[in-house]
């Protein structure tokens, strides 16, 4: 069974530039999560999808961040414009359903904003 | 609201020694508790989870954790450390619906040969 796939693995951009991250969850998983992980910290939830509906986006900085999950499968997280403080690892995870179902994590995208 | 506190951002043990990683939780509802492991440049992997069944939970790679309500703790243990256990470990808490899922700040485990 293929795991959660994320691309790119690494991205270096200059501040004020746009950037996008892509996530392909495990086949059949209805719930998809995007997390932000700063260096030396635990992951922090940005947004959670149930199929194609964003059901928890309270921690997503909506002035510059946006996300979509078309057809309830793949998802894209975008930042526009990027700021220096956005440098972090962006993790995608999926689970069969919400709740206490195990979350399976992708390897993450490491973003560096110069 | 839920939160977790991991005591000790860095723990070092000798190979073959007991591993003890501490996690205390705060929750206004019966919590569900998790331990995840993260190896360098990889995503997180579930070690074990407590979902209100048995208080002693056994996970993968010989790890186990005990839910102690009186101490609001969910410490992770392994009787004998292996070099391959060196990684970052995260404790997490959720309500039963998964509506609030919070990770701790992590504990980096070093295993000394």
PDB file of C-alpha atoms in Angstrom, chain A residues 5-94:
ATOM      1  CA  UNK A   5       2.942  11.306  -1.026  1.00  0.00           C
ATOM      2  CA  UNK A   6       4.068  14.916  -0.830  1.00  0.00           C
ATOM      3  CA  UNK A   7       5.889  17.078  -3.292  1.00  0.00           C
ATOM      4  CA  UNK A   8       8.181  18.818  -3.508  1.00  0.00           C
ATOM      5  CA  UNK A   9      10.324  17.547  -0.649  1.00  0.00           C
ATOM      6  CA  UNK A  10      12.304  20.768  -0.487  1.00  0.00           C
ATOM      7  CA  UNK A  11      11.562  24.267  -1.697  1.00  0.00           C
ATOM      8  CA  UNK A  12      13.614  27.439  -1.476  1.00  0.00           C
ATOM      9  CA  UNK A  13      12.006  30.723  -2.443  1.00  0.00           C
ATOM     10  CA  UNK A  14      12.488  34.407  -1.845  1.00  0.00           C
ATOM     11  CA  UNK A  15      10.083  36.297   0.361  1.00  0.00           C
ATOM     12  CA  UNK A  16       6.964  37.646  -1.299  1.00  0.00           C
ATOM     13  CA  UNK A  17       6.993  34.816  -3.824  1.00  0.00           C
ATOM     14  CA  UNK A  18       4.125  32.305  -4.027  1.00  0.00           C
ATOM     15  CA  UNK A  19       4.600  28.628  -3.253  1.00  0.00           C
ATOM     16  CA  UNK A  20       2.410  25.536  -3.434  1.00  0.00           C
ATOM     17  CA  UNK A  21       2.616  22.122  -1.836  1.00  0.00           C
ATOM     18  CA  UNK A  22       0.889  19.012  -3.100  1.00  0.00           C
ATOM     19  CA  UNK A  23      -0.362  15.997  -1.171  1.00  0.00           C
ATOM     20  CA  UNK A  24      -1.748  12.675  -2.356  1.00  0.00           C
ATOM     21  CA  UNK A  25      -3.305  10.774   0.557  1.00  0.00           C
ATOM     22  CA  UNK A  26      -3.625   7.039   0.970  1.00  0.00           C
ATOM     23  CA  UNK A  27      -6.296   5.684  -1.337  1.00  0.00           C
ATOM     24  CA  UNK A  28      -9.691   5.554   0.341  1.00  0.00           C
ATOM     25  CA  UNK A  29      -8.814   7.892   3.186  1.00  0.00           C
ATOM     26  CA  UNK A  30     -11.570  10.432   3.675  1.00  0.00           C
ATOM     27  CA  UNK A  31      -9.821  12.728   6.123  1.00  0.00           C
ATOM     28  CA  UNK A  32      -6.822  14.823   5.147  1.00  0.00           C
ATOM     29  CA  UNK A  33      -4.746  17.098   7.383  1.00  0.00           C
ATOM     30  CA  UNK A  34      -2.175  19.790   6.752  1.00  0.00           C
ATOM     31  CA  UNK A  35       0.228  20.524   9.603  1.00  0.00           C
ATOM     32  CA  UNK A  36       2.967  23.083  10.107  1.00  0.00           C
ATOM     33  CA  UNK A  37       6.063  21.936  11.981  1.00  0.00           C
ATOM     34  CA  UNK A  38       8.578  24.513  13.107  1.00  0.00           C
ATOM     35  CA  UNK A  39      12.083  23.460  14.056  1.00  0.00           C
ATOM     36  CA  UNK A  40      12.108  21.798  17.453  1.00  0.00           C
ATOM     37  CA  UNK A  41       8.341  21.878  17.766  1.00  0.00           C
ATOM     38  CA  UNK A  42       5.471  19.480  17.344  1.00  0.00           C
ATOM     39  CA  UNK A  43       3.151  19.658  14.356  1.00  0.00           C
ATOM     40  CA  UNK A  44       0.364  22.232  14.498  1.00  0.00           C
ATOM     41  CA  UNK A  45      -2.831  21.650  12.597  1.00  0.00           C
ATOM     42  CA  UNK A  46      -3.530  24.130   9.814  1.00  0.00           C
ATOM     43  CA  UNK A  47      -6.589  22.593   8.193  1.00  0.00           C
ATOM     44  CA  UNK A  48      -8.557  19.352   8.166  1.00  0.00           C
ATOM     45  CA  UNK A  49     -10.703  18.064   5.324  1.00  0.00           C
ATOM     46  CA  UNK A  50     -13.516  15.558   5.429  1.00  0.00           C
ATOM     47  CA  UNK A  51     -13.692  14.500   1.789  1.00  0.00           C
ATOM     48  CA  UNK A  52     -13.644  17.827  -0.074  1.00  0.00           C
ATOM     49  CA  UNK A  53     -15.025  19.922   2.784  1.00  0.00           C
ATOM     50  CA  UNK A  54     -12.726  21.940   5.024  1.00  0.00           C
ATOM     51  CA  UNK A  55     -14.177  21.257   8.469  1.00  0.00           C
ATOM     52  CA  UNK A  56     -11.483  22.838  10.644  1.00  0.00           C
ATOM     53  CA  UNK A  57      -9.428  25.716   9.272  1.00  0.00           C
ATOM     54  CA  UNK A  58      -9.366  27.879  12.374  1.00  0.00           C
ATOM     55  CA  UNK A  59      -5.554  27.884  12.513  1.00  0.00           C
ATOM     56  CA  UNK A  60      -5.012  28.656   8.840  1.00  0.00           C
ATOM     57  CA  UNK A  61      -3.758  32.230   8.277  1.00  0.00           C
ATOM     58  CA  UNK A  62      -6.299  33.034   5.639  1.00  0.00           C
ATOM     59  CA  UNK A  63      -4.727  36.308   4.554  1.00  0.00           C
ATOM     60  CA  UNK A  64      -1.905  34.438   2.852  1.00  0.00           C
ATOM     61  CA  UNK A  65      -2.654  30.723   3.064  1.00  0.00           C
ATOM     62  CA  UNK A  66      -5.206  28.815   1.043  1.00  0.00           C
ATOM     63  CA  UNK A  67      -5.950  25.161   0.518  1.00  0.00           C
ATOM     64  CA  UNK A  68      -8.148  23.015  -1.633  1.00  0.00           C
ATOM     65  CA  UNK A  69      -9.016  19.367  -1.962  1.00  0.00           C
ATOM     66  CA  UNK A  70     -10.628  18.787  -5.283  1.00  0.00           C
ATOM     67  CA  UNK A  71     -12.794  15.685  -5.648  1.00  0.00           C
ATOM     68  CA  UNK A  72     -11.892  14.707  -2.109  1.00  0.00           C
ATOM     69  CA  UNK A  73      -8.551  13.175  -3.064  1.00  0.00           C
ATOM     70  CA  UNK A  74      -5.413  15.240  -3.704  1.00  0.00           C
ATOM     71  CA  UNK A  75      -4.870  18.476  -1.875  1.00  0.00           C
ATOM     72  CA  UNK A  76      -2.856  21.622  -2.461  1.00  0.00           C
ATOM     73  CA  UNK A  77      -1.689  24.127   0.147  1.00  0.00           C
ATOM     74  CA  UNK A  78      -0.643  27.543  -1.131  1.00  0.00           C
ATOM     75  CA  UNK A  79       1.117  30.509   0.415  1.00  0.00           C
ATOM     76  CA  UNK A  80       0.992  33.882  -1.304  1.00  0.00           C
ATOM     77  CA  UNK A  81       3.016  35.874  -0.569  1.00  0.00           C
ATOM     78  CA  UNK A  82       5.518  33.924   1.511  1.00  0.00           C
ATOM     79  CA  UNK A  83       7.184  35.559   4.502  1.00  0.00           C
ATOM     80  CA  UNK A  84      10.432  34.725   6.268  1.00  0.00           C
ATOM     81  CA  UNK A  85       8.503  33.257   9.181  1.00  0.00           C
ATOM     82  CA  UNK A  86       6.875  30.688   6.935  1.00  0.00           C
ATOM     83  CA  UNK A  87      10.094  28.690   6.799  1.00  0.00           C
ATOM     84  CA  UNK A  88       9.112  25.318   8.268  1.00  0.00           C
ATOM     85  CA  UNK A  89       8.152  21.787   7.346  1.00  0.00           C
ATOM     86  CA  UNK A  90       4.646  21.319   5.997  1.00  0.00           C
ATOM     87  CA  UNK A  91       3.242  17.885   6.733  1.00  0.00           C
ATOM     88  CA  UNK A  92       0.273  16.201   5.148  1.00  0.00           C
ATOM     89  CA  UNK A  93      -1.512  13.303   6.837  1.00  0.00           C
ATOM     90  CA  UNK A  94      -4.551  11.207   6.051  1.00  0.00           C
TER      91      UNK A  94
END
